[in-house]
Amino acid sequence: MQIIELKDEELDFRSREAFKTLRTNIEFSGDNVKVICITSCTPNEGKSNISFELAKSYAQMGKRVLLLDADLRKSVMRQRHKKGKVRLGLANYLVGKADFEEALCATDIKNLYMVFSGPVPPNPSELLGNKRFQTMIENARKEYDMVIIDTPPLGSVIDTAVVSKCCDGAVIVIASGEISYRFARKIKEQLEVAGCRILGCVLNKVDMTGKGYYGKYYGKYYGKYYGKYYGNYGNYGE
């Protein structure tokens, strides 16, 4: 097992409460929701940071959490690495060059474990759909209380649909004012075709400042919800 330190910016109170609300809403989706993938329509909508902060929120409540960076093509999660050598990642495991324990990272955040993407492979979709990935998820269900998978934008590549077949549900991150209704509906339909349950959407990058009482009280980081949990979780980049 690799041991690392992460770049972890302390969120303000309103942001922490927003992620607690997201976490709670996922918990109310059912007891059988243990493995979830988080995706978006396009890059830079904030899915990777939301994946990380959600995983951290679960870890802080005492849950044993595994965060998988399954964006094998263009990982953003690797920017979270601060100190400690990461020699192996998910790609190394999927091609059979490493055991899962060798690719696993114990972080300086209690209860939070990570597997980074590793080197960029020539065939990401095929690797994510192979037996080793399925076996990894099956074993992770037994070892961890929660498994969160950061996946590529579904509007760009099909990888998320492949990964979603092993998941209990998916969360779609949508940047406010950047994605059309038609495009978002297309992403939703792709997940449905893959047989993945859609837990809900996170509406990100919403400017809540001055939007009535709640805007003044909570500020721009707090979510305003529609349906299950359509919310704003801060102006987070990818």
CSV table of C-alpha atoms in Angstrom, one decimal:
chain,number,residue,atom,x,y,z
A,1,MET,CA,0.0,0.0,0.0
A,2,GLN,CA,1.2,3.5,-0.9
A,3,ILE,CA,1.1,6.2,1.8
A,4,ILE,CA,0.4,9.8,0.6
A,5,GLU,CA,-0.6,13.3,1.8
A,6,LEU,CA,-3.3,15.2,-0.1
A,7,LYS,CA,-3.8,18.8,-1.0
A,8,ASP,CA,-6.9,19.5,1.1
A,9,GLU,CA,-8.3,23.0,1.2
A,10,GLU,CA,-10.5,23.6,4.2
A,11,LEU,CA,-14.1,24.5,3.1
A,12,ASP,CA,-16.1,27.1,4.8
A,13,PHE,CA,-19.1,26.3,6.9
A,14,ARG,CA,-21.7,26.7,4.1
A,15,SER,CA,-19.7,24.5,1.7
A,16,ARG,CA,-19.4,21.8,4.3
A,17,GLU,CA,-23.1,21.9,5.0
A,18,ALA,CA,-23.8,21.6,1.3
A,19,PHE,CA,-21.8,18.4,1.0
A,20,LYS,CA,-23.4,17.0,4.2
A,21,THR,CA,-26.8,17.6,2.5
A,22,LEU,CA,-25.6,15.9,-0.7
A,23,ARG,CA,-24.4,12.9,1.4
A,24,THR,CA,-27.6,12.7,3.4
A,25,ASN,CA,-29.7,12.8,0.2
A,26,ILE,CA,-27.6,9.9,-1.2
A,27,GLU,CA,-28.2,7.9,2.0
A,28,PHE,CA,-31.9,8.4,1.7
A,29,SER,CA,-31.7,6.9,-1.8
A,30,GLY,CA,-31.6,3.5,-0.1
A,31,ASP,CA,-29.5,1.1,2.0
A,32,ASN,CA,-28.3,-0.7,-1.1
A,33,VAL,CA,-26.5,2.3,-2.5
A,34,LYS,CA,-22.9,1.7,-1.7
A,35,VAL,CA,-21.0,2.2,-5.0
A,36,ILE,CA,-21.7,5.4,-7.0
A,37,CYS,CA,-20.1,7.0,-10.0
A,38,ILE,CA,-20.0,10.7,-10.5
A,39,THR,CA,-19.9,12.1,-14.0
A,40,SER,CA,-20.8,15.3,-16.0
A,41,CYS,CA,-21.7,16.3,-19.5
A,42,THR,CA,-18.4,18.0,-20.4
A,43,PRO,CA,-15.0,18.7,-18.8
A,44,ASN,CA,-14.6,21.5,-16.1
A,45,GLU,CA,-18.1,21.2,-14.6
A,46,GLY,CA,-16.6,20.3,-11.2
A,47,LYS,CA,-17.2,16.5,-10.9
A,48,SER,CA,-13.7,15.6,-9.7
A,49,ASN,CA,-13.7,18.1,-6.9
A,50,ILE,CA,-17.2,17.1,-5.9
A,51,SER,CA,-16.2,13.4,-5.9
A,52,PHE,CA,-13.3,14.2,-3.6
A,53,GLU,CA,-15.3,16.4,-1.2
A,54,LEU,CA,-18.1,13.9,-1.1
A,55,ALA,CA,-15.7,11.1,-0.3
A,56,LYS,CA,-14.1,13.2,2.4
A,57,SER,CA,-17.5,14.0,3.9
A,58,TYR,CA,-18.3,10.3,4.2
A,59,ALA,CA,-14.8,9.7,5.8
A,60,GLN,CA,-15.3,12.4,8.3
A,61,MET,CA,-18.5,10.8,9.6
A,62,GLY,CA,-16.5,7.6,10.3
A,63,LYS,CA,-17.2,5.7,7.1
A,64,ARG,CA,-14.4,3.7,5.5
A,65,VAL,CA,-14.3,5.2,2.0
A,66,LEU,CA,-12.6,4.2,-1.3
A,67,LEU,CA,-12.3,6.9,-3.9
A,68,LEU,CA,-11.4,5.6,-7.4
A,69,ASP,CA,-10.1,7.8,-10.1
A,70,ALA,CA,-11.5,6.1,-13.2
A,71,ASP,CA,-10.8,9.0,-15.5
A,72,LEU,CA,-8.0,7.1,-17.2
A,73,ARG,CA,-7.8,9.5,-20.2
A,74,LYS,CA,-7.4,12.9,-18.5
A,75,SER,CA,-7.2,12.6,-14.7
A,76,VAL,CA,-7.7,15.7,-12.6
A,77,MET,CA,-7.7,13.9,-9.3
A,78,ARG,CA,-3.9,13.4,-9.5
A,79,GLN,CA,-3.5,17.1,-8.7
A,80,ARG,CA,-4.7,16.2,-5.2
A,81,HIS,CA,-1.5,14.4,-4.6
A,82,LYS,CA,0.8,16.5,-2.3
A,83,LYS,CA,3.5,14.3,-0.8
A,84,GLY,CA,4.5,10.6,-1.0
A,85,LYS,CA,5.4,8.7,-4.1
A,86,VAL,CA,2.5,7.2,-6.2
A,87,ARG,CA,4.1,4.6,-8.4
A,88,LEU,CA,1.1,2.6,-9.3
A,89,GLY,CA,-2.5,3.3,-10.2
A,90,LEU,CA,-5.8,1.9,-11.5
A,91,ALA,CA,-4.4,1.4,-15.0
A,92,ASN,CA,-1.5,-0.7,-13.7
A,93,TYR,CA,-4.0,-2.9,-11.8
A,94,LEU,CA,-6.3,-3.3,-14.8
A,95,VAL,CA,-3.6,-4.5,-17.1
A,96,GLY,CA,-2.4,-7.0,-14.5
A,97,LYS,CA,0.9,-5.3,-13.7
A,98,ALA,CA,0.0,-4.7,-10.1
A,99,ASP,CA,-2.2,-6.1,-7.3
A,100,PHE,CA,-5.0,-3.9,-6.0
A,101,GLU,CA,-3.2,-3.5,-2.7
A,102,GLU,CA,-0.1,-2.2,-4.5
A,103,ALA,CA,-2.2,0.4,-6.4
A,104,LEU,CA,-4.1,1.5,-3.2
A,105,CYS,CA,-3.1,4.7,-1.4
A,106,ALA,CA,-3.7,5.3,2.3
A,107,THR,CA,-4.2,9.1,2.7
A,108,ASP,CA,-3.6,11.5,5.6
A,109,ILE,CA,-7.4,11.9,5.9
A,110,LYS,CA,-8.7,9.3,8.3
A,111,ASN,CA,-10.8,6.6,6.7
A,112,LEU,CA,-10.2,7.8,3.2
A,113,TYR,CA,-8.4,5.5,0.7
A,114,MET,CA,-7.7,6.3,-2.9
A,115,VAL,CA,-6.6,4.7,-6.2
A,116,PHE,CA,-5.3,7.2,-8.7
A,117,SER,CA,-5.7,6.6,-12.4
A,118,GLY,CA,-2.1,5.7,-13.2
A,119,PRO,CA,-0.5,6.0,-16.7
A,120,VAL,CA,-2.8,6.7,-19.6
A,121,PRO,CA,-3.6,3.5,-21.4
A,122,PRO,CA,-4.4,3.2,-25.2
A,123,ASN,CA,-7.7,1.4,-24.4
A,124,PRO,CA,-9.5,2.9,-21.4
A,125,SER,CA,-13.0,1.7,-22.2
A,126,GLU,CA,-11.9,-1.9,-22.7
A,127,LEU,CA,-9.9,-1.9,-19.4
A,128,LEU,CA,-12.8,-0.5,-17.4
A,129,GLY,CA,-15.1,-3.2,-18.8
A,130,ASN,CA,-12.8,-6.1,-18.0
A,131,LYS,CA,-13.1,-8.8,-15.3
A,132,ARG,CA,-10.4,-7.3,-13.1
A,133,PHE,CA,-12.4,-4.1,-12.7
A,134,GLN,CA,-15.6,-6.0,-11.8
A,135,THR,CA,-13.7,-8.1,-9.3
A,136,MET,CA,-12.2,-5.0,-7.7
A,137,ILE,CA,-15.6,-3.5,-7.2
A,138,GLU,CA,-17.0,-6.7,-5.8
A,139,ASN,CA,-14.2,-6.9,-3.3
A,140,ALA,CA,-14.4,-3.2,-2.5
A,141,ARG,CA,-18.1,-3.7,-1.5
A,142,LYS,CA,-16.9,-6.1,1.2
A,143,GLU,CA,-14.0,-3.9,2.5
A,144,TYR,CA,-15.5,-0.4,2.4
A,145,ASP,CA,-18.6,1.3,3.6
A,146,MET,CA,-18.7,3.6,0.5
A,147,VAL,CA,-17.1,3.5,-2.9
A,148,ILE,CA,-17.1,6.7,-5.0
A,149,ILE,CA,-15.9,6.5,-8.6
A,150,ASP,CA,-14.8,9.7,-10.4
A,151,THR,CA,-15.5,9.0,-14.1
A,152,PRO,CA,-14.9,10.9,-17.4
A,153,PRO,CA,-17.5,13.3,-18.8
A,154,LEU,CA,-20.1,11.1,-20.5
A,155,GLY,CA,-20.6,13.7,-23.2
A,156,SER,CA,-17.0,13.1,-24.3
A,157,VAL,CA,-16.4,9.4,-24.0
A,158,ILE,CA,-18.4,6.2,-23.2
A,159,ASP,CA,-16.3,5.1,-20.2
A,160,THR,CA,-18.8,6.2,-17.6
A,161,ALA,CA,-21.5,4.0,-19.1
A,162,VAL,CA,-19.1,1.0,-18.9
A,163,VAL,CA,-18.3,1.7,-15.3
A,164,SER,CA,-21.9,2.4,-14.3
A,165,LYS,CA,-22.8,-1.2,-14.9
A,166,CYS,CA,-20.9,-2.1,-11.7
A,167,CYS,CA,-22.5,0.8,-9.7
A,168,ASP,CA,-25.6,1.1,-7.6
A,169,GLY,CA,-26.3,4.6,-9.0
A,170,ALA,CA,-24.9,7.7,-10.6
A,171,VAL,CA,-24.8,11.4,-9.8
A,172,ILE,CA,-24.6,13.9,-12.7
A,173,VAL,CA,-22.8,17.2,-12.1
A,174,ILE,CA,-24.1,20.0,-14.3
A,175,ALA,CA,-22.6,23.5,-14.5
A,176,SER,CA,-25.3,26.1,-14.3
A,177,GLY,CA,-25.7,28.1,-17.5
A,178,GLU,CA,-23.2,26.0,-19.5
A,179,ILE,CA,-25.2,22.9,-20.4
A,180,SER,CA,-28.3,22.8,-22.5
A,181,TYR,CA,-31.4,20.9,-21.4
A,182,ARG,CA,-31.2,18.7,-24.5
A,183,PHE,CA,-27.5,17.8,-23.8
A,184,ALA,CA,-28.2,16.9,-20.2
A,185,ARG,CA,-31.2,14.8,-21.2
A,186,LYS,CA,-29.0,12.9,-23.7
A,187,ILE,CA,-26.5,12.1,-20.9
A,188,LYS,CA,-29.4,10.9,-18.7
A,189,GLU,CA,-30.6,8.6,-21.5
A,190,GLN,CA,-27.2,7.1,-22.0
A,191,LEU,CA,-27.0,6.1,-18.3
A,192,GLU,CA,-30.5,4.7,-18.5
A,193,VAL,CA,-29.6,2.6,-21.6
A,194,ALA,CA,-26.6,1.2,-19.6
A,195,GLY,CA,-29.1,0.2,-16.9
A,196,CYS,CA,-27.7,2.6,-14.3
A,197,ARG,CA,-30.0,4.1,-11.7
A,198,ILE,CA,-29.7,7.9,-11.6
A,199,LEU,CA,-29.6,9.1,-8.0
A,200,GLY,CA,-29.9,12.8,-9.0
A,201,CYS,CA,-28.0,15.8,-10.2
A,202,VAL,CA,-25.8,18.4,-8.7
A,203,LEU,CA,-26.3,21.9,-10.2
A,204,ASN,CA,-22.9,23.4,-9.8
A,205,LYS,CA,-21.4,26.9,-10.3
A,206,VAL,CA,-24.7,28.7,-9.4
A,207,ASP,CA,-24.3,32.3,-8.2
A,208,MET,CA,-26.7,32.3,-5.1
A,209,THR,CA,-25.5,35.7,-3.9
A,210,GLY,CA,-28.5,38.0,-3.2
A,211,LYS,CA,-31.1,35.5,-4.3
A,212,GLY,CA,-33.6,36.3,-1.7
A,213,TYR,CA,-33.5,35.2,2.0
A,214,TYR,CA,-31.6,31.9,1.5
A,215,GLY,CA,-29.1,33.5,-0.8
A,216,LYS,CA,-28.3,36.1,1.8
A,217,TYR,CA,-28.3,33.6,4.7
A,218,TYR,CA,-26.3,30.8,3.1
A,219,GLY,CA,-24.4,32.6,0.3
A,220,LYS,CA,-23.3,31.1,-3.0
A,221,TYR,CA,-22.1,27.8,-1.7
A,222,TYR,CA,-25.3,26.4,-0.4
A,223,GLY,CA,-27.6,24.3,-2.6
A,224,LYS,CA,-31.1,25.0,-3.8
A,225,TYR,CA,-32.8,21.8,-4.5
A,226,TYR,CA,-35.1,20.5,-7.2
A,227,GLY,CA,-36.3,16.9,-7.1
A,228,LYS,CA,-34.0,14.6,-5.2
A,229,TYR,CA,-31.0,16.8,-5.0
A,230,TYR,CA,-30.5,19.3,-7.6
A,231,GLY,CA,-28.1,21.6,-5.8
A,232,ASN,CA,-25.3,24.0,-6.0
A,233,TYR,CA,-22.2,22.8,-4.3
A,234,GLY,CA,-19.9,25.8,-4.9
A,235,ASN,CA,-18.0,27.2,-7.8
A,236,TYR,CA,-15.8,24.2,-8.2
A,237,GLY,CA,-13.6,23.5,-11.1
A,238,GLU,CA,-13.1,20.1,-12.6
